[in-house]
Amino acid sequence: MRSLLLCALVGILASVASAGLQEVYLVPHSHCDAGWLITADAYFWTEVQYILNSVVESLTADTTLRFVWAETIWLDMWWNQVASPTQKLQFQKLVANKQLEFVGGGWVMNDEPIAIYNDVIDQVTTGHEWLRNNIGPEARVRHGWQIDMFSGFSSVTPSLWALMGYDATVIRFEGSGPVQANWTDDRGYEFIWQGSKNLKKEESEIFTHTLQHNYGDLLGIGFDFDSTANPANNPPITNTNIGNRSQLLASTLTNMSSYYRGPLMAVWGSDFRFKNASYNFGNMTLLINYINANPSLFGLHIQYATLADYFDTLHAMDLKWPFYDQTVDFEIGWPHAIRAYNLTTQYQTGALTSRPYFKGLIRHSNAHLRPAEILYSLAQASVNASVWQAANGPQLYGNLVLARQARGLVQHHDSLAGTMASEQNNPNNTAAWCLEDYINHLNAAIVASDSVVTATLGMLAADAAVPTLSADPATVQQLSPQQDIAVLVHNPLGWNRHEVVNVQLPTGVVNVRVVDADGAAVPAELHPFVDGSMHLWFEVDVVPLGFATYFVEQTASTAADRAPLIALKPVALSPAAANFTLENAQLEVTFDGATGRMASVASRDGTTTMRTAQQFGMYQNGTGGAYILYEPTPATPIDTLPQVSVSKGQLVQQAFNFYADNLWQVVRLFNISQQQGHIQYSVQVLHHAQMLQDPNELVTVYSTDLDTQGSWFIDESGLEMNKRVFDPTLPGNVIGANYHAMVSSCYLRSADSADSRQFTVLSSQSLGVISQQDGQIELMLHRRTNSSDSQGPYPLNDTR
């Protein structure tokens, strides 16, 4: 209970509570998605700027009013493009007076099950840094605010929030009936949540308040006084209706209080509300005053509040709370269930895979930002001042900020989940091109990061005149066949890396060699790709957080140190054909001679063999959408035989399985001169899947001979592994219910303790994963549907 113990002991319940009244803390808020149906920019100019203007005006005029604000991206836009000096001073005063509280305080309200932990840390840091720099120490964020996690929760979140110093957090629950009934009977919607089974309790526990249903329930029953609301269902308060409307509000709040053990915190707001804050507050204040003036009639005392007002009061009461830890399958184990499709329970686990190209680009941009940050720090600390100034070093930090903010934007829960609108759905409305806008931000982040990489590498490599560098691999392909190429390889990790990298060469270049900075020859070889391009593979050895320079030089076709050209040979498949293999010093991968598909992996010393039969499959009968995964039957295997070709060199061996232009894969083994276990003992599988026929959902399935008894292990936000077991008893669509998010890895392990084998999948992006049969793991690679699923307004017509 560390988080609540950190709260200040400020005041006991108001005196009215001691008279037996139910105390109600009404928390006004506006849920402002950073892109969804329209882009973030469009939302700001049509909605958010007016909300902030109006809220600041109302709270300044009436010191009894309160408000909470979550996403910092909007404050940055408002502060720099709209707010007057007077408004900025008013805003800062509201924060200092504790009328306005920042909750969450990240750049956005990030997704949980699909986000990797370091991206969450980065986007929260970006938001909190903005608050510190522009508002001051009064802006310290004490409470989490994750109220729209429609695809579930991650157990990493309570650990991160606790380690960040949050006192408590608020989430939203709309899950399965049995859990809901249990929590209702036990008044268990507030609890201590321990996220990690590895950290100390005090490092991973946080007090959690769960909204019993939705963050806009009060508006849904008739208290939406926003200008866009239907006045017939949300009438303004008058002398004529105040009695009936107060009774409706009081009975609703009284019912809500039955789910909680202490006073009631009720949130009042919804998507993009309070554009006319004075009108909203004016009507609600009339109701509050009427209810408070009639305690014998209503039994309530209501006050406007922030989260700090509520949690500080709750802490002072010293109540007992339920405790939930990893023994409760809490976060993704309850995939966010909804009542849809003829009132059957369905699961929003389609979002775990939706728009895989976009999800991959998010992770790819991370790989650009991290080295940029490391190299910036190294260069700033080590190069002389004249070089730093000559290369515009001080200005480079602005590029890092741009990249962090752009990457922070796409962590938004309607972005990372792939549930946003796109040009395909709205070809004539550019404001609704959300997907394209997010991609543009990511590309800008990559460009900004690469500009820092090239500038700082130039400084570190030369410490004099900065050479011309490019971080774009396509630059190499544009060089003339006569040009030599210098390749700087950076290692952003904290240990030495001896690996194999590749560069696609310009057309017609085949006579090359590779040397290091001392002119010593480096093992290298050329491999043609199935598309006809030529790829040079060579060994690199890079110290921790360092870089190494290699030169790709033109040479004679007869030169002894020329990189050999490895032939790409076709493999004829037939029922009578022998199996074929790829090998390195440690592993042998066997492929079925009849199908061309991977069949098994064995250690070269003969001690371990595992069946790893791979099969592509397609779901073709689903009626889900971007959110919901609804599959009545298992995927149909793709039995089409691929065109298979193999190239076997000393450094790289690879097998290509080509099914069609929109579906092919490469399986690779690497063999390097120095032992580095994760390279030698890894099989790289690269999938290319795009432009699916509509509607289809593509999966790849690996079937092993492990006795897993229906279980598998999956990572939580890339940080910790948790066990999952297929549950056929879950209500609604069983396949959708048992899909989970693989952010970076999953594995199968035998339930037999005598069997030490393990089958592990490491992924470069988030994907949905399930194990429907013993010893089997299924990864969903792509989705394209023609239905809306009633959660988002558009079909998932993803053609990337």
PDB file of N, CA, C and O in Angstrom, residues 258-314:
ATOM      1  N   SER A 258     -22.677   2.035  -4.097  1.00  0.00           N
ATOM      2  CA  SER A 258     -22.763   0.659  -3.587  1.00  0.00           C
ATOM      3  C   SER A 258     -21.605  -0.206  -4.068  1.00  0.00           C
ATOM      4  O   SER A 258     -21.415  -1.314  -3.560  1.00  0.00           O
ATOM      5  N   TYR A 259     -20.836   0.265  -5.025  1.00  0.00           N
ATOM      6  CA  TYR A 259     -19.697  -0.496  -5.539  1.00  0.00           C
ATOM      7  C   TYR A 259     -18.403  -0.192  -4.786  1.00  0.00           C
ATOM      8  O   TYR A 259     -17.382  -0.835  -5.031  1.00  0.00           O
ATOM      9  N   TYR A 260     -18.434   0.776  -3.887  1.00  0.00           N
ATOM     10  CA  TYR A 260     -17.211   1.248  -3.242  1.00  0.00           C
ATOM     11  C   TYR A 260     -17.361   1.234  -1.722  1.00  0.00           C
ATOM     12  O   TYR A 260     -18.474   1.281  -1.189  1.00  0.00           O
ATOM     13  N   ARG A 261     -16.256   1.188  -1.014  1.00  0.00           N
ATOM     14  CA  ARG A 261     -16.265   1.019   0.435  1.00  0.00           C
ATOM     15  C   ARG A 261     -16.242   2.341   1.209  1.00  0.00           C
ATOM     16  O   ARG A 261     -16.515   2.356   2.403  1.00  0.00           O
ATOM     17  N   GLY A 262     -15.879   3.400   0.563  1.00  0.00           N
ATOM     18  CA  GLY A 262     -15.791   4.686   1.243  1.00  0.00           C
ATOM     19  C   GLY A 262     -16.656   5.714   0.544  1.00  0.00           C
ATOM     20  O   GLY A 262     -17.728   5.395   0.021  1.00  0.00           O
ATOM     21  N   PRO A 263     -16.215   6.952   0.509  1.00  0.00           N
ATOM     22  CA  PRO A 263     -16.943   7.974  -0.254  1.00  0.00           C
ATOM     23  C   PRO A 263     -16.921   7.629  -1.733  1.00  0.00           C
ATOM     24  O   PRO A 263     -16.147   6.781  -2.185  1.00  0.00           O
ATOM     25  N   LEU A 264     -17.766   8.279  -2.487  1.00  0.00           N
ATOM     26  CA  LEU A 264     -17.875   7.993  -3.921  1.00  0.00           C
ATOM     27  C   LEU A 264     -17.120   9.035  -4.730  1.00  0.00           C
ATOM     28  O   LEU A 264     -17.281  10.243  -4.506  1.00  0.00           O
ATOM     29  N   MET A 265     -16.280   8.572  -5.655  1.00  0.00           N
ATOM     30  CA  MET A 265     -15.730   9.453  -6.678  1.00  0.00           C
ATOM     31  C   MET A 265     -16.478   9.173  -7.975  1.00  0.00           C
ATOM     32  O   MET A 265     -16.457   8.050  -8.483  1.00  0.00           O
ATOM     33  N   ALA A 266     -17.158  10.170  -8.492  1.00  0.00           N
ATOM     34  CA  ALA A 266     -17.880  10.041  -9.757  1.00  0.00           C
ATOM     35  C   ALA A 266     -17.267  11.006 -10.765  1.00  0.00           C
ATOM     36  O   ALA A 266     -17.090  12.190 -10.462  1.00  0.00           O
ATOM     37  N   VAL A 267     -16.926  10.482 -11.937  1.00  0.00           N
ATOM     38  CA  VAL A 267     -16.352  11.353 -12.963  1.00  0.00           C
ATOM     39  C   VAL A 267     -17.475  11.910 -13.818  1.00  0.00           C
ATOM     40  O   VAL A 267     -18.446  11.219 -14.146  1.00  0.00           O
ATOM     41  N   TRP A 268     -17.335  13.160 -14.176  1.00  0.00           N
ATOM     42  CA  TRP A 268     -18.357  13.847 -14.966  1.00  0.00           C
ATOM     43  C   TRP A 268     -17.678  14.437 -16.200  1.00  0.00           C
ATOM     44  O   TRP A 268     -16.890  15.368 -16.103  1.00  0.00           O
ATOM     45  N   GLY A 269     -17.969  13.868 -17.335  1.00  0.00           N
ATOM     46  CA  GLY A 269     -17.374  14.309 -18.582  1.00  0.00           C
ATOM     47  C   GLY A 269     -17.415  13.189 -19.589  1.00  0.00           C
ATOM     48  O   GLY A 269     -17.951  12.107 -19.333  1.00  0.00           O
ATOM     49  N   SER A 270     -16.850  13.430 -20.756  1.00  0.00           N
ATOM     50  CA  SER A 270     -16.753  12.410 -21.790  1.00  0.00           C
ATOM     51  C   SER A 270     -15.891  12.982 -22.902  1.00  0.00           C
ATOM     52  O   SER A 270     -15.118  13.926 -22.681  1.00  0.00           O
ATOM     53  N   ASP A 271     -16.040  12.436 -24.096  1.00  0.00           N
ATOM     54  CA  ASP A 271     -15.194  12.838 -25.211  1.00  0.00           C
ATOM     55  C   ASP A 271     -15.427  14.303 -25.585  1.00  0.00           C
ATOM     56  O   ASP A 271     -16.549  14.688 -25.940  1.00  0.00           O
ATOM     57  N   PHE A 272     -14.368  15.096 -25.491  1.00  0.00           N
ATOM     58  CA  PHE A 272     -14.346  16.479 -25.973  1.00  0.00           C
ATOM     59  C   PHE A 272     -15.503  17.310 -25.403  1.00  0.00           C
ATOM     60  O   PHE A 272     -16.156  18.066 -26.119  1.00  0.00           O
ATOM     61  N   ARG A 273     -15.715  17.191 -24.098  1.00  0.00           N
ATOM     62  CA  ARG A 273     -16.754  17.974 -23.453  1.00  0.00           C
ATOM     63  C   ARG A 273     -16.166  19.230 -22.809  1.00  0.00           C
ATOM     64  O   ARG A 273     -14.982  19.380 -22.682  1.00  0.00           O
ATOM     65  N   PHE A 274     -17.057  20.129 -22.413  1.00  0.00           N
ATOM     66  CA  PHE A 274     -16.746  21.388 -21.752  1.00  0.00           C
ATOM     67  C   PHE A 274     -16.230  22.454 -22.724  1.00  0.00           C
ATOM     68  O   PHE A 274     -15.440  23.306 -22.355  1.00  0.00           O
ATOM     69  N   LYS A 275     -16.718  22.418 -23.950  1.00  0.00           N
ATOM     70  CA  LYS A 275     -16.419  23.547 -24.850  1.00  0.00           C
ATOM     71  C   LYS A 275     -17.151  24.801 -24.381  1.00  0.00           C
ATOM     72  O   LYS A 275     -16.742  25.905 -24.698  1.00  0.00           O
ATOM     73  N   ASN A 276     -18.247  24.608 -23.661  1.00  0.00           N
ATOM     74  CA  ASN A 276     -18.951  25.722 -23.015  1.00  0.00           C
ATOM     75  C   ASN A 276     -18.998  25.397 -21.527  1.00  0.00           C
ATOM     76  O   ASN A 276     -20.014  24.975 -20.985  1.00  0.00           O
ATOM     77  N   ALA A 277     -17.865  25.577 -20.868  1.00  0.00           N
ATOM     78  CA  ALA A 277     -17.729  25.134 -19.482  1.00  0.00           C
ATOM     79  C   ALA A 277     -18.673  25.878 -18.551  1.00  0.00           C
ATOM     80  O   ALA A 277     -19.232  25.287 -17.619  1.00  0.00           O
ATOM     81  N   SER A 278     -18.866  27.166 -18.768  1.00  0.00           N
ATOM     82  CA  SER A 278     -19.725  27.930 -17.856  1.00  0.00           C
ATOM     83  C   SER A 278     -21.153  27.401 -17.885  1.00  0.00           C
ATOM     84  O   SER A 278     -21.831  27.336 -16.845  1.00  0.00           O
ATOM     85  N   TYR A 279     -21.639  27.007 -19.046  1.00  0.00           N
ATOM     86  CA  TYR A 279     -22.990  26.450 -19.161  1.00  0.00           C
ATOM     87  C   TYR A 279     -23.064  25.085 -18.485  1.00  0.00           C
ATOM     88  O   TYR A 279     -24.015  24.764 -17.771  1.00  0.00           O
ATOM     89  N   ASN A 280     -22.031  24.246 -18.698  1.00  0.00           N
ATOM     90  CA  ASN A 280     -21.988  22.936 -18.048  1.00  0.00           C
ATOM     91  C   ASN A 280     -21.976  23.078 -16.533  1.00  0.00           C
ATOM     92  O   ASN A 280     -22.781  22.469 -15.821  1.00  0.00           O
ATOM     93  N   PHE A 281     -21.020  23.854 -16.031  1.00  0.00           N
ATOM     94  CA  PHE A 281     -20.912  24.029 -14.585  1.00  0.00           C
ATOM     95  C   PHE A 281     -22.146  24.723 -14.017  1.00  0.00           C
ATOM     96  O   PHE A 281     -22.593  24.395 -12.909  1.00  0.00           O
ATOM     97  N   GLY A 282     -22.681  25.678 -14.758  1.00  0.00           N
ATOM     98  CA  GLY A 282     -23.857  26.389 -14.261  1.00  0.00           C
ATOM     99  C   GLY A 282     -25.013  25.457 -13.986  1.00  0.00           C
ATOM    100  O   GLY A 282     -25.677  25.550 -12.933  1.00  0.00           O
ATOM    101  N   ASN A 283     -25.286  24.555 -14.892  1.00  0.00           N
ATOM    102  CA  ASN A 283     -26.397  23.615 -14.712  1.00  0.00           C
ATOM    103  C   ASN A 283     -26.106  22.610 -13.600  1.00  0.00           C
ATOM    104  O   ASN A 283     -26.956  22.323 -12.755  1.00  0.00           O
ATOM    105  N   MET A 284     -24.896  22.054 -13.601  1.00  0.00           N
ATOM    106  CA  MET A 284     -24.570  21.060 -12.579  1.00  0.00           C
ATOM    107  C   MET A 284     -24.533  21.684 -11.191  1.00  0.00           C
ATOM    108  O   MET A 284     -24.957  21.068 -10.203  1.00  0.00           O
ATOM    109  N   THR A 285     -24.063  22.918 -11.075  1.00  0.00           N
ATOM    110  CA  THR A 285     -24.010  23.581  -9.778  1.00  0.00           C
ATOM    111  C   THR A 285     -25.412  23.772  -9.198  1.00  0.00           C
ATOM    112  O   THR A 285     -25.617  23.644  -7.973  1.00  0.00           O
ATOM    113  N   LEU A 286     -26.373  24.066 -10.054  1.00  0.00           N
ATOM    114  CA  LEU A 286     -27.757  24.164  -9.581  1.00  0.00           C
ATOM    115  C   LEU A 286     -28.212  22.856  -8.957  1.00  0.00           C
ATOM    116  O   LEU A 286     -28.843  22.835  -7.890  1.00  0.00           O
ATOM    117  N   LEU A 287     -27.885  21.733  -9.583  1.00  0.00           N
ATOM    118  CA  LEU A 287     -28.267  20.423  -9.049  1.00  0.00           C
ATOM    119  C   LEU A 287     -27.540  20.118  -7.743  1.00  0.00           C
ATOM    120  O   LEU A 287     -28.147  19.615  -6.781  1.00  0.00           O
ATOM    121  N   ILE A 288     -26.237  20.399  -7.715  1.00  0.00           N
ATOM    122  CA  ILE A 288     -25.458  20.137  -6.506  1.00  0.00           C
ATOM    123  C   ILE A 288     -25.997  20.939  -5.332  1.00  0.00           C
ATOM    124  O   ILE A 288     -26.185  20.404  -4.220  1.00  0.00           O
ATOM    125  N   ASN A 289     -26.266  22.221  -5.546  1.00  0.00           N
ATOM    126  CA  ASN A 289     -26.770  23.063  -4.463  1.00  0.00           C
ATOM    127  C   ASN A 289     -28.135  22.577  -3.972  1.00  0.00           C
ATOM    128  O   ASN A 289     -28.424  22.591  -2.757  1.00  0.00           O
ATOM    129  N   TYR A 290     -28.976  22.142  -4.884  1.00  0.00           N
ATOM    130  CA  TYR A 290     -30.314  21.661  -4.511  1.00  0.00           C
ATOM    131  C   TYR A 290     -30.218  20.374  -3.691  1.00  0.00           C
ATOM    132  O   TYR A 290     -30.894  20.210  -2.676  1.00  0.00           O
ATOM    133  N   ILE A 291     -29.359  19.461  -4.122  1.00  0.00           N
ATOM    134  CA  ILE A 291     -29.195  18.198  -3.396  1.00  0.00           C
ATOM    135  C   ILE A 291     -28.581  18.444  -2.020  1.00  0.00           C
ATOM    136  O   ILE A 291     -29.022  17.876  -1.010  1.00  0.00           O
ATOM    137  N   ASN A 292     -27.555  19.290  -1.963  1.00  0.00           N
ATOM    138  CA  ASN A 292     -26.907  19.579  -0.686  1.00  0.00           C
ATOM    139  C   ASN A 292     -27.842  20.298   0.279  1.00  0.00           C
ATOM    140  O   ASN A 292     -27.709  20.171   1.508  1.00  0.00           O
ATOM    141  N   ALA A 293     -28.770  21.057  -0.271  1.00  0.00           N
ATOM    142  CA  ALA A 293     -29.714  21.798   0.576  1.00  0.00           C
ATOM    143  C   ALA A 293     -30.837  20.914   1.101  1.00  0.00           C
ATOM    144  O   ALA A 293     -31.623  21.356   1.961  1.00  0.00           O
ATOM    145  N   ASN A 294     -30.927  19.681   0.608  1.00  0.00           N
ATOM    146  CA  ASN A 294     -31.999  18.772   1.027  1.00  0.00           C
ATOM    147  C   ASN A 294     -31.418  17.433   1.461  1.00  0.00           C
ATOM    148  O   ASN A 294     -31.665  16.388   0.843  1.00  0.00           O
ATOM    149  N   PRO A 295     -30.616  17.419   2.522  1.00  0.00           N
ATOM    150  CA  PRO A 295     -29.941  16.187   2.942  1.00  0.00           C
ATOM    151  C   PRO A 295     -30.909  15.092   3.363  1.00  0.00           C
ATOM    152  O   PRO A 295     -30.637  13.913   3.143  1.00  0.00           O
ATOM    153  N   SER A 296     -32.017  15.437   3.970  1.00  0.00           N
ATOM    154  CA  SER A 296     -32.957  14.411   4.396  1.00  0.00           C
ATOM    155  C   SER A 296     -33.652  13.753   3.209  1.00  0.00           C
ATOM    156  O   SER A 296     -34.096  12.607   3.307  1.00  0.00           O
ATOM    157  N   LEU A 297     -33.747  14.464   2.122  1.00  0.00           N
ATOM    158  CA  LEU A 297     -34.407  13.931   0.931  1.00  0.00           C
ATOM    159  C   LEU A 297     -33.470  13.066   0.096  1.00  0.00           C
ATOM    160  O   LEU A 297     -33.865  12.008  -0.409  1.00  0.00           O
ATOM    161  N   PHE A 298     -32.220  13.467   0.008  1.00  0.00           N
ATOM    162  CA  PHE A 298     -31.303  12.779  -0.904  1.00  0.00           C
ATOM    163  C   PHE A 298     -30.194  12.006  -0.192  1.00  0.00           C
ATOM    164  O   PHE A 298     -29.628  11.069  -0.765  1.00  0.00           O
ATOM    165  N   GLY A 299     -29.817  12.377   1.003  1.00  0.00           N
ATOM    166  CA  GLY A 299     -28.788  11.648   1.740  1.00  0.00           C
ATOM    167  C   GLY A 299     -27.390  11.783   1.162  1.00  0.00           C
ATOM    168  O   GLY A 299     -26.546  10.911   1.391  1.00  0.00           O
ATOM    169  N   LEU A 300     -27.156  12.848   0.430  1.00  0.00           N
ATOM    170  CA  LEU A 300     -25.859  13.041  -0.230  1.00  0.00           C
ATOM    171  C   LEU A 300     -25.296  14.420   0.077  1.00  0.00           C
ATOM    172  O   LEU A 300     -26.044  15.377   0.333  1.00  0.00           O
ATOM    173  N   HIS A 301     -23.970  14.497   0.015  1.00  0.00           N
ATOM    174  CA  HIS A 301     -23.295  15.795  -0.049  1.00  0.00           C
ATOM    175  C   HIS A 301     -22.296  15.727  -1.193  1.00  0.00           C
ATOM    176  O   HIS A 301     -21.419  14.863  -1.223  1.00  0.00           O
ATOM    177  N   ILE A 302     -22.434  16.624  -2.167  1.00  0.00           N
ATOM    178  CA  ILE A 302     -21.640  16.586  -3.392  1.00  0.00           C
ATOM    179  C   ILE A 302     -20.728  17.798  -3.436  1.00  0.00           C
ATOM    180  O   ILE A 302     -21.147  18.920  -3.093  1.00  0.00           O
ATOM    181  N   GLN A 303     -19.492  17.581  -3.878  1.00  0.00           N
ATOM    182  CA  GLN A 303     -18.582  18.699  -4.105  1.00  0.00           C
ATOM    183  C   GLN A 303     -17.757  18.418  -5.354  1.00  0.00           C
ATOM    184  O   GLN A 303     -17.480  17.269  -5.682  1.00  0.00           O
ATOM    185  N   TYR A 304     -17.408  19.487  -6.063  1.00  0.00           N
ATOM    186  CA  TYR A 304     -16.459  19.341  -7.161  1.00  0.00           C
ATOM    187  C   TYR A 304     -15.107  18.956  -6.581  1.00  0.00           C
ATOM    188  O   TYR A 304     -14.711  19.432  -5.504  1.00  0.00           O
ATOM    189  N   ALA A 305     -14.364  18.111  -7.301  1.00  0.00           N
ATOM    190  CA  ALA A 305     -13.113  17.612  -6.734  1.00  0.00           C
ATOM    191  C   ALA A 305     -12.113  17.266  -7.822  1.00  0.00           C
ATOM    192  O   ALA A 305     -12.478  17.048  -8.995  1.00  0.00           O
ATOM    193  N   THR A 306     -10.874  17.210  -7.432  1.00  0.00           N
ATOM    194  CA  THR A 306      -9.806  16.608  -8.240  1.00  0.00           C
ATOM    195  C   THR A 306      -9.509  15.224  -7.666  1.00  0.00           C
ATOM    196  O   THR A 306     -10.031  14.849  -6.611  1.00  0.00           O
ATOM    197  N   LEU A 307      -8.655  14.474  -8.319  1.00  0.00           N
ATOM    198  CA  LEU A 307      -8.265  13.176  -7.776  1.00  0.00           C
ATOM    199  C   LEU A 307      -7.558  13.336  -6.441  1.00  0.00           C
ATOM    200  O   LEU A 307      -7.722  12.510  -5.536  1.00  0.00           O
ATOM    201  N   ALA A 308      -6.762  14.387  -6.301  1.00  0.00           N
ATOM    202  CA  ALA A 308      -6.056  14.610  -5.036  1.00  0.00           C
ATOM    203  C   ALA A 308      -7.047  14.815  -3.898  1.00  0.00           C
ATOM    204  O   ALA A 308      -6.860  14.292  -2.787  1.00  0.00           O
ATOM    205  N   ASP A 309      -8.116  15.575  -4.135  1.00  0.00           N
ATOM    206  CA  ASP A 309      -9.135  15.777  -3.099  1.00  0.00           C
ATOM    207  C   ASP A 309      -9.695  14.434  -2.651  1.00  0.00           C
ATOM    208  O   ASP A 309      -9.857  14.185  -1.452  1.00  0.00           O
ATOM    209  N   TYR A 310     -10.005  13.579  -3.594  1.00  0.00           N
ATOM    210  CA  TYR A 310     -10.628  12.300  -3.266  1.00  0.00           C
ATOM    211  C   TYR A 310      -9.656  11.343  -2.594  1.00  0.00           C
ATOM    212  O   TYR A 310      -9.944  10.792  -1.519  1.00  0.00           O
ATOM    213  N   PHE A 311      -8.497  11.114  -3.211  1.00  0.00           N
ATOM    214  CA  PHE A 311      -7.578  10.109  -2.678  1.00  0.00           C
ATOM    215  C   PHE A 311      -6.996  10.527  -1.323  1.00  0.00           C
ATOM    216  O   PHE A 311      -6.756   9.677  -0.464  1.00  0.00           O
ATOM    217  N   ASP A 312      -6.766  11.796  -1.117  1.00  0.00           N
ATOM    218  CA  ASP A 312      -6.267  12.236   0.184  1.00  0.00           C
ATOM    219  C   ASP A 312      -7.312  11.973   1.279  1.00  0.00           C
ATOM    220  O   ASP A 312      -6.979  11.546   2.385  1.00  0.00           O
ATOM    221  N   THR A 313      -8.567  12.235   0.963  1.00  0.00           N
ATOM    222  CA  THR A 313      -9.637  11.951   1.920  1.00  0.00           C
ATOM    223  C   THR A 313      -9.758  10.455   2.175  1.00  0.00           C
ATOM    224  O   THR A 313      -9.919  10.011   3.326  1.00  0.00           O
ATOM    225  N   LEU A 314      -9.688   9.684   1.139  1.00  0.00           N
ATOM    226  CA  LEU A 314      -9.808   8.232   1.261  1.00  0.00           C
ATOM    227  C   LEU A 314      -8.687   7.674   2.141  1.00  0.00           C
ATOM    228  O   LEU A 314      -8.911   6.808   2.991  1.00  0.00           O
TER     229      LEU A 314
END
